[in-house]
GROMACS .gro file of C-alpha atoms in nm:
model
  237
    1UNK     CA    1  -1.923   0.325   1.951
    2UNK     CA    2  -1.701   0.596   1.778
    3UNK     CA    3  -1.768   0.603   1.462
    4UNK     CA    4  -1.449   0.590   1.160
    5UNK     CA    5  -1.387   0.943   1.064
    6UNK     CA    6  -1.261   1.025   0.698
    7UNK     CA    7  -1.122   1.370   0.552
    8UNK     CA    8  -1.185   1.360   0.195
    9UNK     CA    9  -1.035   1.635   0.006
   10UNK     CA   10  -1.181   1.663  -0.329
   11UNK     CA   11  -1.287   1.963  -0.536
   12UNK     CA   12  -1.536   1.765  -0.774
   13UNK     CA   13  -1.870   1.794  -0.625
   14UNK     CA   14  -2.026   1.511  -0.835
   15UNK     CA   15  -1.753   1.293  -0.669
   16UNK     CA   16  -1.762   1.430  -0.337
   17UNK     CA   17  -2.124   1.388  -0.325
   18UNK     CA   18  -2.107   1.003  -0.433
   19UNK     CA   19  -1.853   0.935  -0.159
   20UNK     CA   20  -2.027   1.087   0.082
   21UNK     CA   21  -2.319   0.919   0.031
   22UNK     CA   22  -2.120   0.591  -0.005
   23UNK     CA   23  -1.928   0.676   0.385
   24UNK     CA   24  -2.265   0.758   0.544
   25UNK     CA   25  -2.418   0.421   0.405
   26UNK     CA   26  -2.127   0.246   0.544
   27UNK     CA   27  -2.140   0.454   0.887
   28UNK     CA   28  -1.860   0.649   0.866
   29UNK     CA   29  -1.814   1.012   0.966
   30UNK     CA   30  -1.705   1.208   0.692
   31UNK     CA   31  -1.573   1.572   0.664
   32UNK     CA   32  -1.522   1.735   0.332
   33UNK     CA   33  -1.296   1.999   0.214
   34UNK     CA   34  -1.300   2.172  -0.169
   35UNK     CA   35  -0.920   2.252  -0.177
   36UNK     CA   36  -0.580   2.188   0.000
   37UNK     CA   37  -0.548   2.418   0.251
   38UNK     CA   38  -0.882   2.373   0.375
   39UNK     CA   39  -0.772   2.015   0.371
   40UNK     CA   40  -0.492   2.042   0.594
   41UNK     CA   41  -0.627   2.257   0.851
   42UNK     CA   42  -0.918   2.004   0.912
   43UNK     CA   43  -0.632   1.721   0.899
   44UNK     CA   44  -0.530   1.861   1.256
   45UNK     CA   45  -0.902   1.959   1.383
   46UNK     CA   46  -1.083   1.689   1.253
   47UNK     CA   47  -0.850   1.441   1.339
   48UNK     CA   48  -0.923   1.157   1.043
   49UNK     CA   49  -0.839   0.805   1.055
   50UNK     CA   50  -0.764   0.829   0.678
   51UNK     CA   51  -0.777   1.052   0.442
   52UNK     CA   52  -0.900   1.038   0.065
   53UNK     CA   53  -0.711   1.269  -0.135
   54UNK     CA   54  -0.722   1.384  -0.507
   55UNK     CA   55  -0.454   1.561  -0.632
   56UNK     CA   56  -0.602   1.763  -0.918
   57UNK     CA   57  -0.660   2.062  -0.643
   58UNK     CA   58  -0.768   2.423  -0.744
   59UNK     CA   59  -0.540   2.577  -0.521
   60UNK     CA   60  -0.199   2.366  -0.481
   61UNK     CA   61  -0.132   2.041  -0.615
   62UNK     CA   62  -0.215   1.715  -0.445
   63UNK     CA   63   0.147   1.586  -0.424
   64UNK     CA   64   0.212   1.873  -0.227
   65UNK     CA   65  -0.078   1.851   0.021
   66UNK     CA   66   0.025   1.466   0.030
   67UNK     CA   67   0.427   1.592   0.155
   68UNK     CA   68   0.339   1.823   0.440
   69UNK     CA   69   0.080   1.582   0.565
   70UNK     CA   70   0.333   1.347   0.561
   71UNK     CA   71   0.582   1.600   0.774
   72UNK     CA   72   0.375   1.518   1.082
   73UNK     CA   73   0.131   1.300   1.045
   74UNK     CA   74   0.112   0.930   0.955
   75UNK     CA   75  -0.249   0.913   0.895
   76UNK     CA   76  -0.326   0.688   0.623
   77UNK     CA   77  -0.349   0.848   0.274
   78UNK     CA   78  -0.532   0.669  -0.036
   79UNK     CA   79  -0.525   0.938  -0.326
   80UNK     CA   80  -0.798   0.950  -0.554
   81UNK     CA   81  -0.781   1.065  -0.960
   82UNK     CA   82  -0.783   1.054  -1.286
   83UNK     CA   83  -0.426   1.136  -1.326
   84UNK     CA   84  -0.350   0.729  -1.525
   85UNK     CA   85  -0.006   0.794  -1.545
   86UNK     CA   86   0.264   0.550  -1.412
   87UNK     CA   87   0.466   0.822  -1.281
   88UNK     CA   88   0.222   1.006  -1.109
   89UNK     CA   89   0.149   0.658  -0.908
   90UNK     CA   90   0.497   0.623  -0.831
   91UNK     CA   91   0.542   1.002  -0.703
   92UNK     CA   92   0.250   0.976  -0.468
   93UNK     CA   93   0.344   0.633  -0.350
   94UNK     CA   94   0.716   0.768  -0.290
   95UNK     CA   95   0.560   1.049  -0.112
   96UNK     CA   96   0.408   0.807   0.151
   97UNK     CA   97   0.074   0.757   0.015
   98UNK     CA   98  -0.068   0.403   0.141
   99UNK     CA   99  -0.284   0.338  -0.194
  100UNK     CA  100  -0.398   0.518  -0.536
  101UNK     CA  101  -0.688   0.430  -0.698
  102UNK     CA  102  -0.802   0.569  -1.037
  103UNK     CA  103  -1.129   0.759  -1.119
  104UNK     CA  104  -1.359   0.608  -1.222
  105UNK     CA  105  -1.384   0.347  -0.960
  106UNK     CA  106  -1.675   0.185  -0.730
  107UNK     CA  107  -1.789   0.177  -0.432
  108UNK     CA  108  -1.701  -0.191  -0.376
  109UNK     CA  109  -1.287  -0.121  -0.455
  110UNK     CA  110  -1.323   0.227  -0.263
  111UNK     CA  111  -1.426   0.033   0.052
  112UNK     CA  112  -1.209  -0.223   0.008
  113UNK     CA  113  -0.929   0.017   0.008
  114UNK     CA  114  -0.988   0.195   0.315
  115UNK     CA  115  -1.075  -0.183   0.505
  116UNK     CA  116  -0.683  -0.230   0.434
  117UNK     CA  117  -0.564   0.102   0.534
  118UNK     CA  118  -0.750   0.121   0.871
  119UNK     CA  119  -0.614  -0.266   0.909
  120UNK     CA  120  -0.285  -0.137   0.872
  121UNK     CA  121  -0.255   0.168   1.111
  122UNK     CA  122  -0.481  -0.006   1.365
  123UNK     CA  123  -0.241  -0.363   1.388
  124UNK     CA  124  -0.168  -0.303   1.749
  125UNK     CA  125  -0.007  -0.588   1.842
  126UNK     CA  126   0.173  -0.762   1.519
  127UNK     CA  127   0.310  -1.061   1.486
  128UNK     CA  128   0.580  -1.225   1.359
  129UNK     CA  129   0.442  -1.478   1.121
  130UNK     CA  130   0.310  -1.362   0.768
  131UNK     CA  131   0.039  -1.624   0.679
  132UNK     CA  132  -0.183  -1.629   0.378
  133UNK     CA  133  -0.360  -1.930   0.164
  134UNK     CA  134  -0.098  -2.191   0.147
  135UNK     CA  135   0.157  -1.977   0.222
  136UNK     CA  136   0.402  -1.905   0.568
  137UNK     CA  137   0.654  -1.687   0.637
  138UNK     CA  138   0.831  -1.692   1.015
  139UNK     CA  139   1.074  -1.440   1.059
  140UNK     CA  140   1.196  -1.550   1.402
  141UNK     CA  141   1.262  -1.869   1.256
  142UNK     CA  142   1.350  -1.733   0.870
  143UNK     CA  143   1.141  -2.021   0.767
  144UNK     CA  144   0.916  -2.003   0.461
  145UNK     CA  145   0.681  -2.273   0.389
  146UNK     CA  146   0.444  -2.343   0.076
  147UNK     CA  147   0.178  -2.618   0.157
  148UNK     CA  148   0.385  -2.736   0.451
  149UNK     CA  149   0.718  -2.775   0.269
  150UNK     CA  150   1.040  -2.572   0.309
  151UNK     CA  151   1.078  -2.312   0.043
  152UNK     CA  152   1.440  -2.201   0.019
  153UNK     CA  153   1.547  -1.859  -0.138
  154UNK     CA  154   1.852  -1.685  -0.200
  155UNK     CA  155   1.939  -1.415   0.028
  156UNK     CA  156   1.825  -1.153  -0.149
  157UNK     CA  157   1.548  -1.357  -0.229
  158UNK     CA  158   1.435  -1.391   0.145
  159UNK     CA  159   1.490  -1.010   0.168
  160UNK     CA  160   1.268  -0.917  -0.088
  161UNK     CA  161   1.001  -1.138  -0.001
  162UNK     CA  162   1.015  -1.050   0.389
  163UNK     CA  163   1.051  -0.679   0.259
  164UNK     CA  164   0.704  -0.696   0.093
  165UNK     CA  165   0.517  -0.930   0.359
  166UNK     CA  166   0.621  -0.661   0.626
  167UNK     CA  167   0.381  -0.431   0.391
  168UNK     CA  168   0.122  -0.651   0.230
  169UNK     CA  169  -0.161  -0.548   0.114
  170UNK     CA  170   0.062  -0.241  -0.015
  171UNK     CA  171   0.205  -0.126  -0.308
  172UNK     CA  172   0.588  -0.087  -0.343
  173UNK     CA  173   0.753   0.141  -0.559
  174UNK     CA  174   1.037  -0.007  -0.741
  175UNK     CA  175   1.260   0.332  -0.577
  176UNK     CA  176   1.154   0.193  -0.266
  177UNK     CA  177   1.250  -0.234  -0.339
  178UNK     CA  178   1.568  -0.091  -0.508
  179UNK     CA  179   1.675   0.149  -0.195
  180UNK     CA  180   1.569  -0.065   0.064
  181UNK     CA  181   1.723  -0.412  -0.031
  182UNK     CA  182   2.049  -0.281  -0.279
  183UNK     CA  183   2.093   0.051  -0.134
  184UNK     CA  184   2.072   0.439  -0.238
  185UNK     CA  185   2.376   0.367  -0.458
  186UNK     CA  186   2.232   0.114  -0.639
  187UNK     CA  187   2.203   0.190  -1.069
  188UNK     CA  188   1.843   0.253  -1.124
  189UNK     CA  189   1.821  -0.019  -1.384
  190UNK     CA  190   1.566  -0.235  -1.188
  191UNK     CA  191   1.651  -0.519  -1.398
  192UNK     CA  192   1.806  -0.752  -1.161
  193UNK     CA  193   1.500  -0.683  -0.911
  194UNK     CA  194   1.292  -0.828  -1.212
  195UNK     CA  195   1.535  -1.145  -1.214
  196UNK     CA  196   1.517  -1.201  -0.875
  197UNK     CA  197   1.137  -1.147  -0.868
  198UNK     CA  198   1.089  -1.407  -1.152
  199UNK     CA  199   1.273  -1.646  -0.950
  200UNK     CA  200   1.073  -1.585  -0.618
  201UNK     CA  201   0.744  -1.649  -0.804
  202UNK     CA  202   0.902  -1.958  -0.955
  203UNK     CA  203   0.945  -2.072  -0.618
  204UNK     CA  204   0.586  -2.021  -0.486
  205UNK     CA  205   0.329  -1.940  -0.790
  206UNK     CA  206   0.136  -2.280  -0.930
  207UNK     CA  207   0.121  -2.039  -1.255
  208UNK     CA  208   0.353  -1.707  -1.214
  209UNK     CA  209   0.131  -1.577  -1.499
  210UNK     CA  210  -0.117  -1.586  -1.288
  211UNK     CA  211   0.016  -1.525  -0.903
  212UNK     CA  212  -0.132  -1.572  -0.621
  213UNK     CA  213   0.120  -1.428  -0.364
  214UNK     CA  214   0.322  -1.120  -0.535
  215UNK     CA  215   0.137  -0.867  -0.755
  216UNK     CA  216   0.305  -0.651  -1.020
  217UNK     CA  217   0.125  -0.264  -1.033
  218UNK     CA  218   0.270  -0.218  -1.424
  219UNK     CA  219   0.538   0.068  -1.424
  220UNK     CA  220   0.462   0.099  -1.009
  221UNK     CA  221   0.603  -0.197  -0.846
  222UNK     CA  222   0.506  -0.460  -0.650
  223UNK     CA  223   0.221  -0.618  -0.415
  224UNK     CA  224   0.201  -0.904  -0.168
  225UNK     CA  225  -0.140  -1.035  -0.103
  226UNK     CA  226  -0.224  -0.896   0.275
  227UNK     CA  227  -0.130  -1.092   0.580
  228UNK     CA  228  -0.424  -1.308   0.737
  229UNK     CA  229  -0.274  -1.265   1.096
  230UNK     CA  230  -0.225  -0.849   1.073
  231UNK     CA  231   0.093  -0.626   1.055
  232UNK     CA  232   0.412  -0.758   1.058
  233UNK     CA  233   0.719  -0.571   1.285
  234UNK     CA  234   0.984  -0.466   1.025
  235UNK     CA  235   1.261  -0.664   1.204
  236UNK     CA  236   1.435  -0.856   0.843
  237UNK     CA  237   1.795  -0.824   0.884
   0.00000   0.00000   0.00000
């Protein structure tokens, strides 16, 4: 059996040590690499079916690694660090990363993470119904249903929603909802995303304090809780 391979590029040996340890426990193969351009020549030899990145690099910037991986490559990307701020979340996500976590973090979330990202890039054959808990979203049919019932949404509404169960289990950016549903053109007052957000959780949340469906990532964006049945085609409109 071959075994997962991950490139972690991290200059931190305390770190680097810890998730090694934590990817041979698990059975992974891991490669290591102290600075970007070490980590992009092994991105092509080593061949990685994701890559751990932090972006506080001694020789270029993580961001920067992070854009000419994503010239060729489609790998999946979680970036690692103890840069908190929103903005640096929203940059990498932008970018193409597939997740951010925050130092310090455990082994438990770290895992978890990567579980998602290999289920992503591996969905081979998706289909076309987004199923989780009680809820059910057909897109051949455009049918949403909540328990069994009909759900009916706006438009935009249905967009939005279908828009984050093609990528659940990701984050978002609100760039990203904005471009992708309202256009480039679109003010970047993401105010009436908000709106119609509140009113999709109305629709399906027992409690939308407390969701169950759609995450917010404060100053980021927005989450759907991952599909049951895999990768969904992005075939909405």
């Amino acid at each position: 059996m071959n075994k997962i391979k991950v490139l972690l590029i991290e200059d931190d040996r305390s770190i680097s040590n810890f998730i090694t340890a934590t990817m041979d426990r698990e059975g992974y193969k891991i490669m290591h690499a102290l600075n970007g351009r070490e980590g992009l020549s092994l991105s092509t030899s080593f061949c990685p079916n994701v890559i751990l990145l932090d972006l506080g690099l001694p020789d270029m910037d993580g961001l920067d690694v992070l854009q000419k991986l994503r010239s060729w490559s489609d790998v999946p990307v979680i970036i690692i660090s103890a840069r908190t701020k929103e903005q640096e979340k929203v940059s990498a996500l932008d970018l193409g990363a597939d997740d951010y976590i925050t130092k310090p973090f455990g082994t438990g979330e770290l895992m978890a993470r990567i579980r998602t990202s290999l289920r992503h890039s591996h969905a081979q054959t998706p289909g076309h119904v987004y199923k989780t808990l009680d809820l059910e979203i057909d897109f051949e049919k455009r049918l949403i249903r909540l328990r069994g019932e009909e759900v009916h949404l706006t438009q935009i509404e249905y967009q939005l929603l279908t828009l984050l169960a093609e990528n659940s289990g990701r984050v978002l950016t609100y760039s990203y909802i904005m471009n992708a549903i309202w256009g480039p053109y679109m003010d970047n007052n993401n105010q009436i995303l908000r709106v119609n957000m509140a009113n999709i959780r109305r629709k399906l949340e027992q409690n939308p304090a407390q969701p169950q469906y759609v995450f917010t990532e404060i100053g980021v964006g927005y989450r759907m809780r991952e599909n049951e049945n895999g990768a969904i085609p992005a075939e909405r409109f």
